[in-house]
Tab-separated table of C-alpha atoms in Angstrom:
chain	number	residue	atom	x	y	z
D	211	MET	CA	154.074	81.490	80.291
D	212	ALA	CA	154.215	84.302	82.675
D	213	LYS	CA	157.021	85.619	84.824
D	214	ILE	CA	155.548	86.352	88.254
D	215	LEU	CA	156.967	87.848	91.430
D	216	VAL	CA	155.711	86.045	94.647
D	217	THR	CA	156.656	87.913	97.795
D	218	GLY	CA	156.788	85.886	100.953
D	219	ALA	CA	157.881	82.923	98.946
D	220	ALA	CA	159.329	81.267	102.051
D	221	GLY	CA	156.107	81.689	103.895
D	222	PHE	CA	153.264	79.300	104.199
D	223	ILE	CA	150.871	80.446	101.484
D	224	GLY	CA	153.771	81.865	99.396
D	225	MET	CA	155.539	78.564	99.159
D	226	HIS	CA	152.365	76.789	98.071
D	227	THR	CA	151.522	79.495	95.512
D	228	ALA	CA	154.973	79.517	93.970
D	229	SER	CA	154.924	75.682	93.686
D	230	ARG	CA	151.623	75.693	91.906
D	231	LEU	CA	152.724	78.435	89.522
D	232	LEU	CA	155.868	76.413	88.702
D	233	ASP	CA	153.719	73.287	88.208
D	234	ARG	CA	151.943	75.048	85.327
D	235	GLY	CA	155.109	76.286	83.771
D	236	ASP	CA	155.391	79.903	84.967
D	237	THR	CA	158.685	81.449	85.790
D	238	VAL	CA	158.690	82.549	89.443
D	239	VAL	CA	160.911	85.061	91.377
D	240	GLY	CA	160.424	84.514	94.996
D	241	LEU	CA	161.104	87.245	97.526
D	242	ASP	CA	161.505	86.915	101.276
D	243	ASN	CA	163.543	88.448	104.075
D	244	LEU	CA	163.689	85.191	106.088
D	245	ASN	CA	163.125	86.983	109.346
D	246	ASP	CA	162.950	85.248	112.729
D	247	TYR	CA	159.277	86.073	113.570
D	248	TYR	CA	159.051	82.226	113.762
D	249	LEU	CA	161.546	79.429	113.243
D	250	PRO	CA	163.829	80.521	110.232
D	251	GLN	CA	164.598	76.821	109.633
D	252	LEU	CA	160.996	76.242	108.719
D	253	LYS	CA	161.207	78.974	106.133
D	254	LEU	CA	164.524	77.540	104.757
D	255	ASP	CA	162.810	74.088	104.537
D	256	ARG	CA	159.927	75.543	102.595
D	257	LEU	CA	162.307	77.401	100.294
D	258	ALA	CA	164.175	74.164	99.629
D	259	GLN	CA	161.009	72.800	98.057
D	260	LEU	CA	161.329	75.596	95.482
D	261	THR	CA	165.026	76.336	94.857
D	262	SER	CA	165.803	73.028	93.188
D	263	ARG	CA	163.038	73.507	90.636
D	264	PRO	CA	163.583	74.845	87.064
D	265	GLY	CA	162.067	78.320	86.599
D	266	PHE	CA	162.568	79.416	90.248
D	267	GLN	CA	164.841	82.284	91.434
D	268	PHE	CA	165.107	83.481	95.001
D	269	GLU	CA	165.902	87.078	96.128
D	270	LYS	CA	166.369	87.875	99.828
D	271	VAL	CA	165.016	91.286	100.169
D	272	ALA	CA	162.987	93.103	103.023
D	273	LEU	CA	159.790	94.877	101.886
D	274	GLU	CA	160.900	98.061	103.641
D	275	ASP	CA	164.213	98.102	101.641
D	276	ARG	CA	163.038	100.572	98.963
D	277	ASP	CA	166.354	100.476	97.013
D	278	GLY	CA	166.386	96.681	97.099
D	279	ILE	CA	162.766	96.459	95.886
D	280	ASN	CA	163.475	98.934	93.085
D	281	ARG	CA	166.689	97.013	91.974
D	282	LEU	CA	164.575	93.839	91.787
D	283	PHE	CA	162.030	95.396	89.520
D	284	LYS	CA	164.706	97.214	87.341
D	285	THR	CA	166.440	93.851	86.660
D	286	ASN	CA	163.306	91.868	86.033
D	287	THR	CA	160.107	92.323	83.919
D	288	PHE	CA	157.229	90.937	85.758
D	289	ASP	CA	153.822	90.124	84.097
D	290	SER	CA	152.206	90.153	87.592
D	291	VAL	CA	152.950	90.360	91.263
D	292	ILE	CA	151.406	88.253	93.919
D	293	HIS	CA	152.190	90.029	97.156
D	294	LEU	CA	151.869	87.666	100.168
D	295	ALA	CA	154.722	88.900	102.356
D	296	ALA	CA	153.648	90.726	105.502
D	297	GLN	CA	154.155	90.855	109.262
D	298	ALA	CA	151.545	88.396	110.294
D	299	GLY	CA	149.785	87.735	113.565
D	300	VAL	CA	147.180	89.511	115.628
D	301	ARG	CA	148.613	89.082	119.081
D	302	TYR	CA	152.260	89.888	118.054
D	303	SER	CA	150.974	93.326	116.764
D	304	LEU	CA	149.912	94.225	120.426
D	305	THR	CA	153.592	94.183	121.518
D	306	ASN	CA	155.592	94.830	118.318
D	307	PRO	CA	153.635	97.534	116.368
D	308	GLN	CA	156.613	98.898	114.550
D	309	ALA	CA	157.152	95.622	112.626
D	310	TYR	CA	153.700	96.075	111.158
D	311	VAL	CA	154.361	99.692	110.089
D	312	ASP	CA	157.656	98.778	108.335
D	313	ALA	CA	156.454	95.581	106.492
D	314	ASN	CA	152.739	96.208	106.001
D	315	LEU	CA	152.609	100.055	105.411
D	316	VAL	CA	156.102	101.067	104.202
D	317	GLY	CA	156.648	97.801	102.496
D	318	PHE	CA	153.303	97.909	100.635
D	319	VAL	CA	153.938	101.425	99.309
D	320	ASN	CA	157.242	100.172	97.964
D	321	ILE	CA	155.529	97.362	96.172
D	322	LEU	CA	152.796	99.689	94.780
D	323	GLU	CA	155.425	102.212	93.581
D	324	ALA	CA	157.487	99.507	91.855
D	325	CYS	CA	154.412	98.058	90.155
D	326	ARG	CA	153.335	101.463	89.040
D	327	HIS	CA	156.734	102.444	87.530
D	328	SER	CA	157.333	99.008	86.017
D	329	HIS	CA	153.901	98.924	84.378
D	330	VAL	CA	153.001	95.614	85.986
D	331	ALA	CA	149.752	94.204	84.459
D	332	HIS	CA	148.250	93.173	87.800
D	333	LEU	CA	149.014	93.237	91.541
D	334	THR	CA	147.280	90.554	93.577
D	335	TYR	CA	147.857	91.083	97.354
D	336	ALA	CA	146.883	89.425	100.633
D	337	SER	CA	144.407	91.180	102.780
D	338	SER	CA	142.745	89.387	105.751
D	339	SER	CA	139.427	88.518	107.252
D	340	SER	CA	140.666	90.455	110.254
D	341	VAL	CA	139.588	93.674	108.478
D	342	TYR	CA	135.959	92.877	109.500
D	343	GLY	CA	136.917	93.536	113.148
D	344	ALA	CA	133.895	94.224	115.243
D	345	ASN	CA	131.443	93.690	112.498
D	346	ARG	CA	128.275	91.795	113.882
D	347	LYS	CA	126.613	90.969	110.541
D	348	ILE	CA	127.537	87.490	109.250
D	349	PRO	CA	128.530	86.090	106.824
D	350	PHE	CA	131.050	88.834	106.133
D	351	SER	CA	130.507	90.340	102.699
D	352	VAL	CA	133.043	92.397	100.630
D	353	ASP	CA	130.282	95.057	100.403
D	354	ASP	CA	130.228	95.512	104.241
D	355	ARG	CA	131.915	98.544	105.758
D	356	VAL	CA	135.101	97.641	107.513
D	357	ASP	CA	135.739	100.662	109.703
D	358	HIS	CA	136.293	99.052	113.126
D	359	PRO	CA	139.491	97.067	113.228
D	360	VAL	CA	140.318	95.515	116.615
D	361	SER	CA	144.058	95.052	116.117
D	362	LEU	CA	146.917	96.970	114.446
D	363	TYR	CA	147.360	94.019	112.120
D	364	ALA	CA	143.796	94.381	110.903
D	365	ALA	CA	144.278	98.156	110.526
D	366	THR	CA	147.338	97.652	108.378
D	367	LYS	CA	145.394	95.196	106.109
D	368	LYS	CA	142.574	97.660	105.695
D	369	ALA	CA	145.116	100.367	104.952
D	370	ASN	CA	146.581	98.128	102.203
D	371	GLU	CA	143.127	97.956	100.533
D	372	LEU	CA	142.863	101.736	100.705
D	373	MET	CA	146.308	102.342	99.270
D	374	ALA	CA	145.684	99.776	96.503
D	375	HIS	CA	142.528	101.572	95.464
D	376	THR	CA	144.355	104.807	95.394
D	377	TYR	CA	146.910	103.417	92.889
D	378	SER	CA	144.176	101.730	90.773
D	379	HIS	CA	142.242	105.116	90.693
D	380	LEU	CA	145.154	107.462	90.039
D	381	PHE	CA	147.412	105.409	87.988
D	382	GLY	CA	145.203	102.689	86.478
D	383	LEU	CA	147.178	99.905	88.205
D	384	PRO	CA	144.873	96.861	88.375
D	385	THR	CA	144.855	95.456	91.925
D	386	THR	CA	143.013	92.646	93.611
D	387	GLY	CA	142.987	92.217	97.381
D	388	LEU	CA	142.207	88.816	98.877
D	389	ARG	CA	140.724	88.508	102.427
D	390	PHE	CA	142.018	85.172	103.661
D	391	PHE	CA	140.009	83.337	106.366
D	392	THR	CA	142.098	81.250	108.901
D	393	VAL	CA	144.409	79.368	106.492
D	394	TYR	CA	145.779	75.967	107.611
D	395	GLY	CA	147.477	72.997	106.115
D	396	PRO	CA	150.926	71.349	105.494
D	397	TRP	CA	153.885	73.719	105.971
D	398	GLY	CA	151.726	76.032	108.143
D	399	ARG	CA	152.923	78.590	110.661
D	400	PRO	CA	153.939	77.557	114.184
D	401	ASP	CA	152.164	80.538	115.793
D	402	MET	CA	148.699	79.335	114.490
D	403	ALA	CA	146.288	77.202	116.477
D	404	MET	CA	146.492	74.129	114.377
D	405	TRP	CA	150.275	73.778	114.803
D	406	MET	CA	150.252	74.826	118.584
D	407	PHE	CA	147.457	72.428	119.410
D	408	THR	CA	149.126	69.527	117.524
D	409	LYS	CA	152.453	70.110	119.187
D	410	ALA	CA	151.033	70.316	122.681
D	411	ILE	CA	148.667	67.381	122.334
D	412	LEU	CA	151.505	65.052	121.014
D	413	ALA	CA	153.687	66.225	123.967
D	414	GLY	CA	150.912	65.597	126.451
D	415	LYS	CA	150.763	69.220	127.429
D	416	PRO	CA	147.552	71.298	127.974
D	417	ILE	CA	146.215	73.605	125.255
D	418	ASP	CA	144.767	77.046	125.775
D	419	VAL	CA	141.142	77.227	124.522
D	420	PHE	CA	140.163	80.895	124.209
D	421	ASN	CA	136.571	82.011	124.681
D	422	HIS	CA	135.869	78.680	126.253
D	423	GLY	CA	135.931	76.994	122.852
D	424	LYS	CA	132.865	78.975	121.622
D	425	MET	CA	134.787	80.933	118.897
D	426	LYS	CA	133.926	80.066	115.265
D	427	ARG	CA	136.387	80.302	112.481
D	428	ASP	CA	136.131	79.786	108.713
D	429	PHE	CA	139.065	77.460	108.550
D	430	THR	CA	140.270	77.343	104.943
D	431	PHE	CA	142.610	74.675	103.586
D	432	VAL	CA	145.786	76.151	101.920
D	433	ASP	CA	145.098	74.287	98.577
D	434	ASP	CA	141.838	76.202	98.276
D	435	ILE	CA	143.543	79.481	99.190
D	436	VAL	CA	146.043	78.948	96.444
D	437	GLU	CA	143.480	78.020	93.886
D	438	GLY	CA	141.713	81.265	94.623
D	439	VAL	CA	144.952	83.306	94.567
D	440	ILE	CA	145.961	81.966	91.119
D	441	ARG	CA	142.496	82.285	89.641
D	442	THR	CA	142.139	85.873	90.764
D	443	ASN	CA	145.675	86.762	89.626
D	444	ASP	CA	144.813	85.437	86.179
D	445	THR	CA	141.669	87.594	86.085
D	446	ILE	CA	142.841	91.125	85.588
D	447	PRO	CA	140.253	93.648	86.935
D	448	LYS	CA	138.999	96.186	84.342
D	449	PRO	CA	137.568	99.717	85.006
D	450	LEU	CA	133.871	99.669	85.503
D	451	ALA	CA	131.052	101.989	84.276
D	452	ILE	CA	129.423	103.081	87.507
D	453	SER	CA	125.868	104.565	87.345
D	454	SER	CA	124.907	107.710	89.076
D	455	ASP	CA	122.710	105.872	91.546
D	456	ALA	CA	125.310	103.173	92.458
D	457	ASP	CA	125.967	102.596	96.130
D	458	ASP	CA	129.211	103.856	97.741
D	459	SER	CA	130.833	100.328	97.790
D	460	GLN	CA	131.355	100.491	94.039
D	461	THR	CA	134.330	102.018	92.222
D	462	ALA	CA	135.120	102.683	88.529
D	463	ALA	CA	138.795	101.809	89.180
D	464	PRO	CA	140.335	98.505	88.114
D	465	TYR	CA	140.212	97.344	91.668
D	466	ARG	CA	138.589	94.243	93.322
D	467	VAL	CA	138.490	92.689	96.733
D	468	TYR	CA	137.357	89.083	97.394
D	469	ASN	CA	136.848	86.840	100.424
D	470	ILE	CA	138.575	83.436	100.243
D	471	GLY	CA	137.010	81.262	102.926
D	472	ASN	CA	135.612	77.939	103.340
D	473	ASN	CA	132.041	79.397	103.844
D	474	GLN	CA	131.498	76.775	106.547
D	475	PRO	CA	132.554	78.204	109.958
D	476	VAL	CA	133.646	75.634	112.466
D	477	GLU	CA	133.419	75.973	116.319
D	478	LEU	CA	136.845	75.766	117.975
D	479	MET	CA	135.831	72.762	120.055
D	480	HIS	CA	134.865	70.824	116.838
D	481	LEU	CA	138.182	71.608	115.425
D	482	ILE	CA	139.906	70.248	118.618
D	483	GLU	CA	137.793	67.148	118.532
D	484	THR	CA	138.685	66.598	114.786
D	485	LEU	CA	142.376	67.069	115.621
D	486	GLU	CA	142.093	64.615	118.542
D	487	GLN	CA	140.628	61.988	116.180
D	488	ALA	CA	143.421	62.508	113.640
D	489	LEU	CA	146.069	62.321	116.330
D	490	GLY	CA	144.572	59.497	118.358
D	491	CYS	CA	145.077	61.533	121.477
D	492	THR	CA	142.856	63.516	123.867
D	493	ALA	CA	143.828	67.063	124.710
D	494	GLU	CA	144.049	68.517	128.185
D	495	LYS	CA	142.175	71.829	127.878
D	496	ASN	CA	142.707	75.137	129.687
D	497	MET	CA	139.509	77.063	129.153
D	498	LEU	CA	140.199	80.750	128.939
D	499	PRO	CA	138.322	84.024	128.162
D	500	MET	CA	138.659	85.841	124.837
D	501	GLN	CA	142.007	87.498	124.133
D	502	PRO	CA	142.449	91.153	123.141
D	503	GLY	CA	142.289	91.571	119.370
D	504	ASP	CA	140.312	88.383	118.825
D	505	VAL	CA	136.773	88.189	117.356
D	506	PRO	CA	134.066	85.624	118.247
D	507	ALA	CA	133.369	84.531	114.736
D	508	THR	CA	134.532	84.714	111.158
D	509	TYR	CA	132.408	83.598	108.258
D	510	ALA	CA	133.041	84.365	104.557
D	511	ASN	CA	130.485	85.322	101.899
D	512	ILE	CA	132.198	84.140	98.719
D	513	ASP	CA	129.507	85.005	96.154
D	514	ALA	CA	131.761	87.576	94.448
D	515	LEU	CA	134.691	84.976	94.189
D	516	GLN	CA	132.317	82.425	92.717
D	517	ARG	CA	130.762	84.810	90.297
D	518	ASP	CA	133.981	86.417	88.952
D	519	VAL	CA	136.420	83.457	88.875
D	520	GLY	CA	134.107	80.452	89.129
D	521	PHE	CA	135.673	79.033	92.395
D	522	ARG	CA	134.556	78.175	95.893
D	523	PRO	CA	136.721	76.381	98.426
D	524	SER	CA	135.509	72.910	99.272
D	525	THR	CA	137.941	71.030	101.495
D	526	SER	CA	136.203	69.881	104.635
D	527	ILE	CA	137.802	70.314	108.079
D	528	GLU	CA	138.057	66.590	108.515
D	529	VAL	CA	140.027	66.129	105.185
D	530	GLY	CA	142.130	69.140	105.763
D	531	VAL	CA	143.068	68.360	109.446
D	532	LYS	CA	144.184	64.843	108.391
D	533	LYS	CA	146.443	66.123	105.646
D	534	PHE	CA	147.980	68.659	108.135
D	535	VAL	CA	148.577	65.901	110.782
D	536	ASP	CA	150.201	63.536	108.237
D	537	TRP	CA	152.495	66.310	107.132
D	538	TYR	CA	153.293	67.406	110.667
D	539	LYS	CA	154.300	63.894	111.726
D	540	SER	CA	156.362	63.387	108.515
D	541	TYR	CA	158.142	66.759	108.900
D	542	HIS	CA	158.984	66.089	112.582
D	543	LYS	CA	159.681	62.441	112.006
D	544	ILE	CA	157.114	61.328	114.553
């Protein structure tokens, strides 16, 4: 069994990923800085799901702490690294840009350098569907150019992909970037729509519906995301032979990027109706225009994911929302 570092282990996707790895018998070292971007208690409660389990070790380290990251890699030999820690959130990046530079740029270089010098066999890292920015062609394909981000968060995720390619090309470090599409489910983040809508509806408060509910999102249930993360992490990219007439999207480096999305975009109003059904309540809605940094639609082309690792997400919005609502009520003792 492998020894795997999971960064962001007290985060939403990180906790679920670490738990699934432990289920199959891997040893997991979980890293997190437990910052206060949102409720630290939620992070501690997630972490409590892991710390009592055999094979799990927790390290409190910030990504931008280069000495701390280096110490961690010197005292452990990791077979692979699943890098999920980051400063998340599109709107937060409008008012707190430095947090994204520290965690998503400086922190990512620290992880790349540590993986390089420790001869880690594979680095799998979280990118984001936000890299598609102002792209108008849908569904979004990993072969599309992504040169027009509309938030600093998106720009840092695109930068991560470029930095990873450089390390794959120069040093032969196998890297795989995963562009997540609107992840939701149990233990989710309180700054995301599913949580905020549920909290407001149960409290009888109005919800803000941006772009008058006409936005579409490729809502992806967390179990599907985790399956994609683990399958791609188990599939180490190899260098490719590139022909002289290959297009510019191809590279000979041991480097891959995949979309992980449900491949079935849902209009925001349909999500709200599904949530109302699951809660047995009707929401009062404030219809508002699009916010800065938002995009009207996301839609994942997952052909490459299915081709290379044999997986496509399949959880319907009705099933996923019901599971989230059941967890939310249980967690808050409602």
